Amino acid sequence: MLTFDFHSPVEEISLPLYAEKQVRVFMKRDDLIHPYISGNKWRKLKYTLNQAKQEQRTLLVTFGGAWSNHLLATACAGAKFGFQTYAFVRGERIDNPVLKLCQIFGMQLEFVDRQRYKNKEDLFHERFGNDQHAYFIDEGGYGKQALIGCSEIIDELADHYDHIFCACGTGTTAAGLLEGIHQRGLQTTLHAVPVLKGGEFLREEINKLTKRADDNLQLHSTYHAGGYAKTTPALIQFINEFTQQTGILLEPTYTGKLLFAVHDLLKKNEIPAHTKILILHTGGLTGLLGMLDKF
């Protein structure tokens, strides 16, 4: 079992909107777990890396875009726990701070065109099919082992919350939260906010990992701001205002859209008064480096 472990704190956020709507809002600060293996990235990698260790694999092979928090987390975790790391990067060759950090941690990068990238298992088998030391990790850390890690978030909560909100990219974090809610017999409603356009398909992805997708799950699929890693002036303004009011840094790809959704739903009175809300901050703040020109 890997020895690195950390339970992130929960803090209450006080804003005029919350007082007006008579709700209490808390944030689970998974962004504080680690500077680079932060948030749900560590949750997803924890048991995956343990499985790789048990199978005596020494090379982690994974996938992601040029600004992927998952790639950086895997590179850092590989260095920390004694793995070599290799990543297939979607799109044309590019140099940026996130990929440079991946390389500093020892990760080898291979850029592949977007069409070839769609067939991740084929890429893995072409390059590493005969390598018994190589271990496949899907994009974003998606998988059953990741589900277990994300379900532990619920185990760490000392209080009960009526509503829990999380951003949704692959559906793994939401699936894990649903599993944790079910295991503890809670009546909590989970709200998942897809960050990519057409995010309704994520209900099916969540169902592949856990059959709880129809239990206590609400999917809010209209807060994508035009698509994955897309922004709007209203979203950027919101992030600036929230960060300046709370001292909690957000980024536009995941947590910014998540908080924007929470505030909009409150303004529309779609969340009842006198309820307790928990928002999961999933980290990934290095994604800001590629979007600073938006601010």
Short mmCIF file of N, CA, C and O in Angstrom, two decimals, residues 136-205:
data_model
loop_
_atom_site.label_atom_id
_atom_site.label_comp_id
_atom_site.label_asym_id
_atom_site.label_seq_id
_atom_site.Cartn_x
_atom_site.Cartn_y
_atom_site.Cartn_z
N PHE A 136 -1.46 0.17 -18.18
CA PHE A 136 -2.38 1.09 -18.86
C PHE A 136 -3.20 1.87 -17.84
O PHE A 136 -3.85 1.29 -16.98
N ILE A 137 -3.17 3.21 -17.96
CA ILE A 137 -4.04 4.08 -17.16
C ILE A 137 -4.82 4.95 -18.14
O ILE A 137 -4.24 5.70 -18.93
N ASP A 138 -6.12 4.86 -18.10
CA ASP A 138 -6.96 5.57 -19.06
C ASP A 138 -6.89 7.09 -18.85
O ASP A 138 -6.43 7.57 -17.81
N GLU A 139 -7.36 7.81 -19.83
CA GLU A 139 -7.37 9.28 -19.77
C GLU A 139 -8.12 9.75 -18.53
O GLU A 139 -9.20 9.24 -18.20
N GLY A 140 -7.54 10.70 -17.82
CA GLY A 140 -8.18 11.24 -16.63
C GLY A 140 -8.18 10.30 -15.45
O GLY A 140 -8.76 10.61 -14.40
N GLY A 141 -7.55 9.11 -15.60
CA GLY A 141 -7.55 8.14 -14.51
C GLY A 141 -8.82 7.33 -14.41
O GLY A 141 -9.03 6.59 -13.44
N TYR A 142 -9.69 7.41 -15.42
CA TYR A 142 -10.99 6.73 -15.42
C TYR A 142 -10.83 5.23 -15.16
O TYR A 142 -9.96 4.58 -15.73
N GLY A 143 -11.69 4.67 -14.30
CA GLY A 143 -11.65 3.24 -14.08
C GLY A 143 -12.18 2.84 -12.71
O GLY A 143 -12.47 3.68 -11.86
N LYS A 144 -12.31 1.53 -12.50
CA LYS A 144 -12.87 0.99 -11.26
C LYS A 144 -12.01 1.31 -10.04
O LYS A 144 -12.53 1.59 -8.96
N GLN A 145 -10.69 1.27 -10.21
CA GLN A 145 -9.82 1.59 -9.09
C GLN A 145 -9.99 3.06 -8.68
O GLN A 145 -9.95 3.40 -7.50
N ALA A 146 -10.17 3.92 -9.70
CA ALA A 146 -10.38 5.34 -9.42
C ALA A 146 -11.70 5.56 -8.68
O ALA A 146 -11.81 6.44 -7.82
N LEU A 147 -12.71 4.76 -9.03
CA LEU A 147 -14.00 4.83 -8.35
C LEU A 147 -13.84 4.63 -6.85
O LEU A 147 -14.41 5.38 -6.04
N ILE A 148 -13.04 3.65 -6.46
CA ILE A 148 -12.83 3.36 -5.03
C ILE A 148 -12.20 4.56 -4.33
O ILE A 148 -12.64 4.97 -3.25
N GLY A 149 -11.18 5.14 -4.96
CA GLY A 149 -10.52 6.29 -4.37
C GLY A 149 -11.45 7.47 -4.18
O GLY A 149 -11.43 8.14 -3.14
N CYS A 150 -12.29 7.73 -5.17
CA CYS A 150 -13.21 8.87 -5.08
C CYS A 150 -14.32 8.62 -4.07
O CYS A 150 -14.83 9.56 -3.45
N SER A 151 -14.71 7.36 -3.88
CA SER A 151 -15.77 7.07 -2.91
C SER A 151 -15.32 7.40 -1.49
O SER A 151 -16.15 7.68 -0.61
N GLU A 152 -14.01 7.40 -1.24
CA GLU A 152 -13.50 7.67 0.10
C GLU A 152 -13.70 9.11 0.54
O GLU A 152 -13.59 9.42 1.74
N ILE A 153 -13.99 9.99 -0.41
CA ILE A 153 -14.29 11.38 -0.05
C ILE A 153 -15.46 11.42 0.93
O ILE A 153 -15.43 12.18 1.92
N ILE A 154 -16.47 10.62 0.69
CA ILE A 154 -17.64 10.60 1.56
C ILE A 154 -17.27 10.09 2.95
O ILE A 154 -17.76 10.60 3.97
N ASP A 155 -16.35 9.12 3.03
CA ASP A 155 -15.94 8.58 4.32
C ASP A 155 -15.25 9.63 5.19
O ASP A 155 -15.26 9.53 6.42
N GLU A 156 -14.66 10.64 4.56
CA GLU A 156 -13.92 11.66 5.30
C GLU A 156 -14.82 12.76 5.87
O GLU A 156 -14.35 13.59 6.64
N LEU A 157 -16.08 12.78 5.50
CA LEU A 157 -16.96 13.87 5.91
C LEU A 157 -17.50 13.62 7.31
O LEU A 157 -18.12 12.59 7.59
N ALA A 158 -17.27 14.59 8.19
CA ALA A 158 -17.74 14.46 9.57
C ALA A 158 -19.20 14.87 9.72
O ALA A 158 -19.87 14.44 10.66
N ASP A 159 -19.69 15.70 8.81
CA ASP A 159 -21.06 16.21 8.89
C ASP A 159 -21.89 15.69 7.72
O ASP A 159 -21.36 15.19 6.72
N HIS A 160 -23.21 15.83 7.85
CA HIS A 160 -24.13 15.46 6.78
C HIS A 160 -24.43 16.70 5.93
O HIS A 160 -24.59 17.81 6.44
N TYR A 161 -24.51 16.50 4.62
CA TYR A 161 -24.85 17.57 3.69
C TYR A 161 -26.06 17.15 2.85
O TYR A 161 -26.15 16.00 2.41
N ASP A 162 -26.96 18.10 2.62
CA ASP A 162 -28.14 17.82 1.81
C ASP A 162 -27.79 17.70 0.34
O ASP A 162 -28.40 16.91 -0.39
N HIS A 163 -26.81 18.51 -0.09
CA HIS A 163 -26.41 18.53 -1.50
C HIS A 163 -24.89 18.54 -1.59
O HIS A 163 -24.22 19.26 -0.85
N ILE A 164 -24.36 17.73 -2.50
CA ILE A 164 -22.93 17.75 -2.82
C ILE A 164 -22.79 18.05 -4.30
O ILE A 164 -23.48 17.45 -5.14
N PHE A 165 -21.88 18.98 -4.63
CA PHE A 165 -21.65 19.39 -6.01
C PHE A 165 -20.23 19.02 -6.44
O PHE A 165 -19.27 19.22 -5.69
N CYS A 166 -20.09 18.50 -7.66
CA CYS A 166 -18.76 18.26 -8.22
C CYS A 166 -18.77 18.55 -9.71
O CYS A 166 -19.79 18.42 -10.38
N ALA A 167 -17.61 18.95 -10.23
CA ALA A 167 -17.44 19.08 -11.67
C ALA A 167 -17.29 17.69 -12.26
O ALA A 167 -16.88 16.74 -11.59
N CYS A 168 -17.61 17.57 -13.54
CA CYS A 168 -17.67 16.25 -14.16
C CYS A 168 -16.99 16.28 -15.53
O CYS A 168 -17.43 17.02 -16.42
N GLY A 169 -15.90 15.49 -15.68
CA GLY A 169 -15.19 15.40 -16.95
C GLY A 169 -15.32 14.02 -17.58
O GLY A 169 -15.80 13.86 -18.70
N THR A 170 -14.92 12.98 -16.83
CA THR A 170 -15.09 11.60 -17.30
C THR A 170 -16.22 10.89 -16.58
O THR A 170 -16.66 9.83 -17.02
N GLY A 171 -16.66 11.43 -15.47
CA GLY A 171 -17.71 10.81 -14.67
C GLY A 171 -17.20 9.99 -13.51
O GLY A 171 -17.99 9.52 -12.67
N THR A 172 -15.89 9.81 -13.40
CA THR A 172 -15.33 8.95 -12.36
C THR A 172 -15.56 9.50 -10.96
O THR A 172 -15.96 8.76 -10.05
N THR A 173 -15.30 10.79 -10.76
CA THR A 173 -15.48 11.38 -9.44
C THR A 173 -16.94 11.30 -9.01
O THR A 173 -17.24 10.93 -7.86
N ALA A 174 -17.84 11.63 -9.91
CA ALA A 174 -19.27 11.57 -9.59
C ALA A 174 -19.68 10.14 -9.25
O ALA A 174 -20.43 9.92 -8.29
N ALA A 175 -19.19 9.18 -10.01
CA ALA A 175 -19.51 7.77 -9.73
C ALA A 175 -19.01 7.37 -8.35
O ALA A 175 -19.71 6.68 -7.60
N GLY A 176 -17.80 7.78 -8.01
CA GLY A 176 -17.26 7.46 -6.70
C GLY A 176 -18.06 8.08 -5.57
O GLY A 176 -18.31 7.44 -4.54
N LEU A 177 -18.45 9.34 -5.76
CA LEU A 177 -19.26 10.01 -4.74
C LEU A 177 -20.60 9.32 -4.57
O LEU A 177 -21.07 9.12 -3.43
N LEU A 178 -21.22 8.92 -5.67
CA LEU A 178 -22.49 8.19 -5.58
C LEU A 178 -22.31 6.88 -4.83
O LEU A 178 -23.15 6.49 -4.01
N GLU A 179 -21.23 6.18 -5.12
CA GLU A 179 -20.95 4.92 -4.44
C GLU A 179 -20.77 5.15 -2.94
O GLU A 179 -21.31 4.39 -2.11
N GLY A 180 -20.04 6.20 -2.58
CA GLY A 180 -19.84 6.51 -1.17
C GLY A 180 -21.12 6.89 -0.47
O GLY A 180 -21.38 6.48 0.67
N ILE A 181 -21.95 7.68 -1.14
CA ILE A 181 -23.25 8.07 -0.58
C ILE A 181 -24.12 6.84 -0.33
O ILE A 181 -24.76 6.70 0.72
N HIS A 182 -24.11 5.91 -1.29
CA HIS A 182 -24.91 4.69 -1.16
C HIS A 182 -24.38 3.82 -0.02
O HIS A 182 -25.16 3.30 0.80
N GLN A 183 -23.07 3.65 0.05
CA GLN A 183 -22.48 2.78 1.07
C GLN A 183 -22.77 3.27 2.48
O GLN A 183 -22.90 2.46 3.40
N ARG A 184 -22.88 4.57 2.64
CA ARG A 184 -23.16 5.13 3.98
C ARG A 184 -24.65 5.33 4.23
O ARG A 184 -25.05 5.81 5.29
N GLY A 185 -25.49 4.97 3.25
CA GLY A 185 -26.92 5.07 3.43
C GLY A 185 -27.43 6.49 3.57
O GLY A 185 -28.41 6.74 4.29
N LEU A 186 -26.80 7.43 2.89
CA LEU A 186 -27.17 8.84 3.00
C LEU A 186 -28.28 9.20 2.02
O LEU A 186 -28.44 8.56 0.98
N GLN A 187 -29.01 10.24 2.34
CA GLN A 187 -30.06 10.76 1.46
C GLN A 187 -29.57 11.98 0.67
O GLN A 187 -30.37 12.71 0.09
N THR A 188 -28.28 12.19 0.66
CA THR A 188 -27.68 13.35 -0.01
C THR A 188 -27.93 13.30 -1.51
O THR A 188 -27.81 12.25 -2.15
N THR A 189 -28.26 14.45 -2.09
CA THR A 189 -28.39 14.58 -3.54
C THR A 189 -27.04 15.01 -4.12
O THR A 189 -26.45 15.98 -3.66
N LEU A 190 -26.57 14.27 -5.12
CA LEU A 190 -25.33 14.63 -5.80
C LEU A 190 -25.66 15.42 -7.06
O LEU A 190 -26.48 14.99 -7.87
N HIS A 191 -25.00 16.56 -7.22
CA HIS A 191 -25.16 17.39 -8.41
C HIS A 191 -23.85 17.36 -9.19
O HIS A 191 -22.80 17.79 -8.68
N ALA A 192 -23.87 16.83 -10.39
CA ALA A 192 -22.69 16.77 -11.25
C ALA A 192 -22.82 17.81 -12.34
O ALA A 192 -23.86 17.92 -12.99
N VAL A 193 -21.75 18.59 -12.54
CA VAL A 193 -21.75 19.67 -13.53
C VAL A 193 -20.76 19.31 -14.64
O VAL A 193 -19.55 19.48 -14.48
N PRO A 194 -21.25 18.78 -15.78
CA PRO A 194 -20.35 18.46 -16.88
C PRO A 194 -19.67 19.72 -17.41
O PRO A 194 -20.30 20.77 -17.57
N VAL A 195 -18.37 19.61 -17.70
CA VAL A 195 -17.61 20.78 -18.15
C VAL A 195 -17.38 20.76 -19.65
O VAL A 195 -16.67 21.59 -20.19
N LEU A 196 -17.99 19.80 -20.35
CA LEU A 196 -17.87 19.72 -21.80
C LEU A 196 -19.26 19.71 -22.41
O LEU A 196 -20.25 19.33 -21.78
N LYS A 197 -19.33 20.15 -23.63
CA LYS A 197 -20.61 20.28 -24.33
C LYS A 197 -21.23 18.91 -24.56
O LYS A 197 -20.53 17.94 -24.84
N GLY A 198 -22.54 18.84 -24.46
CA GLY A 198 -23.21 17.56 -24.66
C GLY A 198 -22.95 16.57 -23.55
O GLY A 198 -22.87 15.36 -23.77
N GLY A 199 -22.83 17.06 -22.33
CA GLY A 199 -22.41 16.23 -21.21
C GLY A 199 -23.45 15.24 -20.70
O GLY A 199 -23.17 14.50 -19.76
N GLU A 200 -24.62 15.18 -21.35
CA GLU A 200 -25.65 14.24 -20.91
C GLU A 200 -25.16 12.80 -20.98
O GLU A 200 -25.62 11.93 -20.23
N PHE A 201 -24.22 12.51 -21.89
CA PHE A 201 -23.71 11.15 -22.04
C PHE A 201 -22.99 10.66 -20.77
O PHE A 201 -22.79 9.45 -20.60
N LEU A 202 -22.61 11.59 -19.91
CA LEU A 202 -21.86 11.21 -18.71
C LEU A 202 -22.69 10.37 -17.75
O LEU A 202 -22.14 9.61 -16.95
N ARG A 203 -24.00 10.47 -17.82
CA ARG A 203 -24.83 9.59 -16.99
C ARG A 203 -24.56 8.13 -17.34
O ARG A 203 -24.45 7.27 -16.47
N GLU A 204 -24.42 7.85 -18.64
CA GLU A 204 -24.10 6.50 -19.07
C GLU A 204 -22.71 6.08 -18.61
O GLU A 204 -22.49 4.94 -18.19
N GLU A 205 -21.74 7.02 -18.71
CA GLU A 205 -20.38 6.71 -18.25
C GLU A 205 -20.36 6.42 -16.75
O GLU A 205 -19.66 5.52 -16.29
#
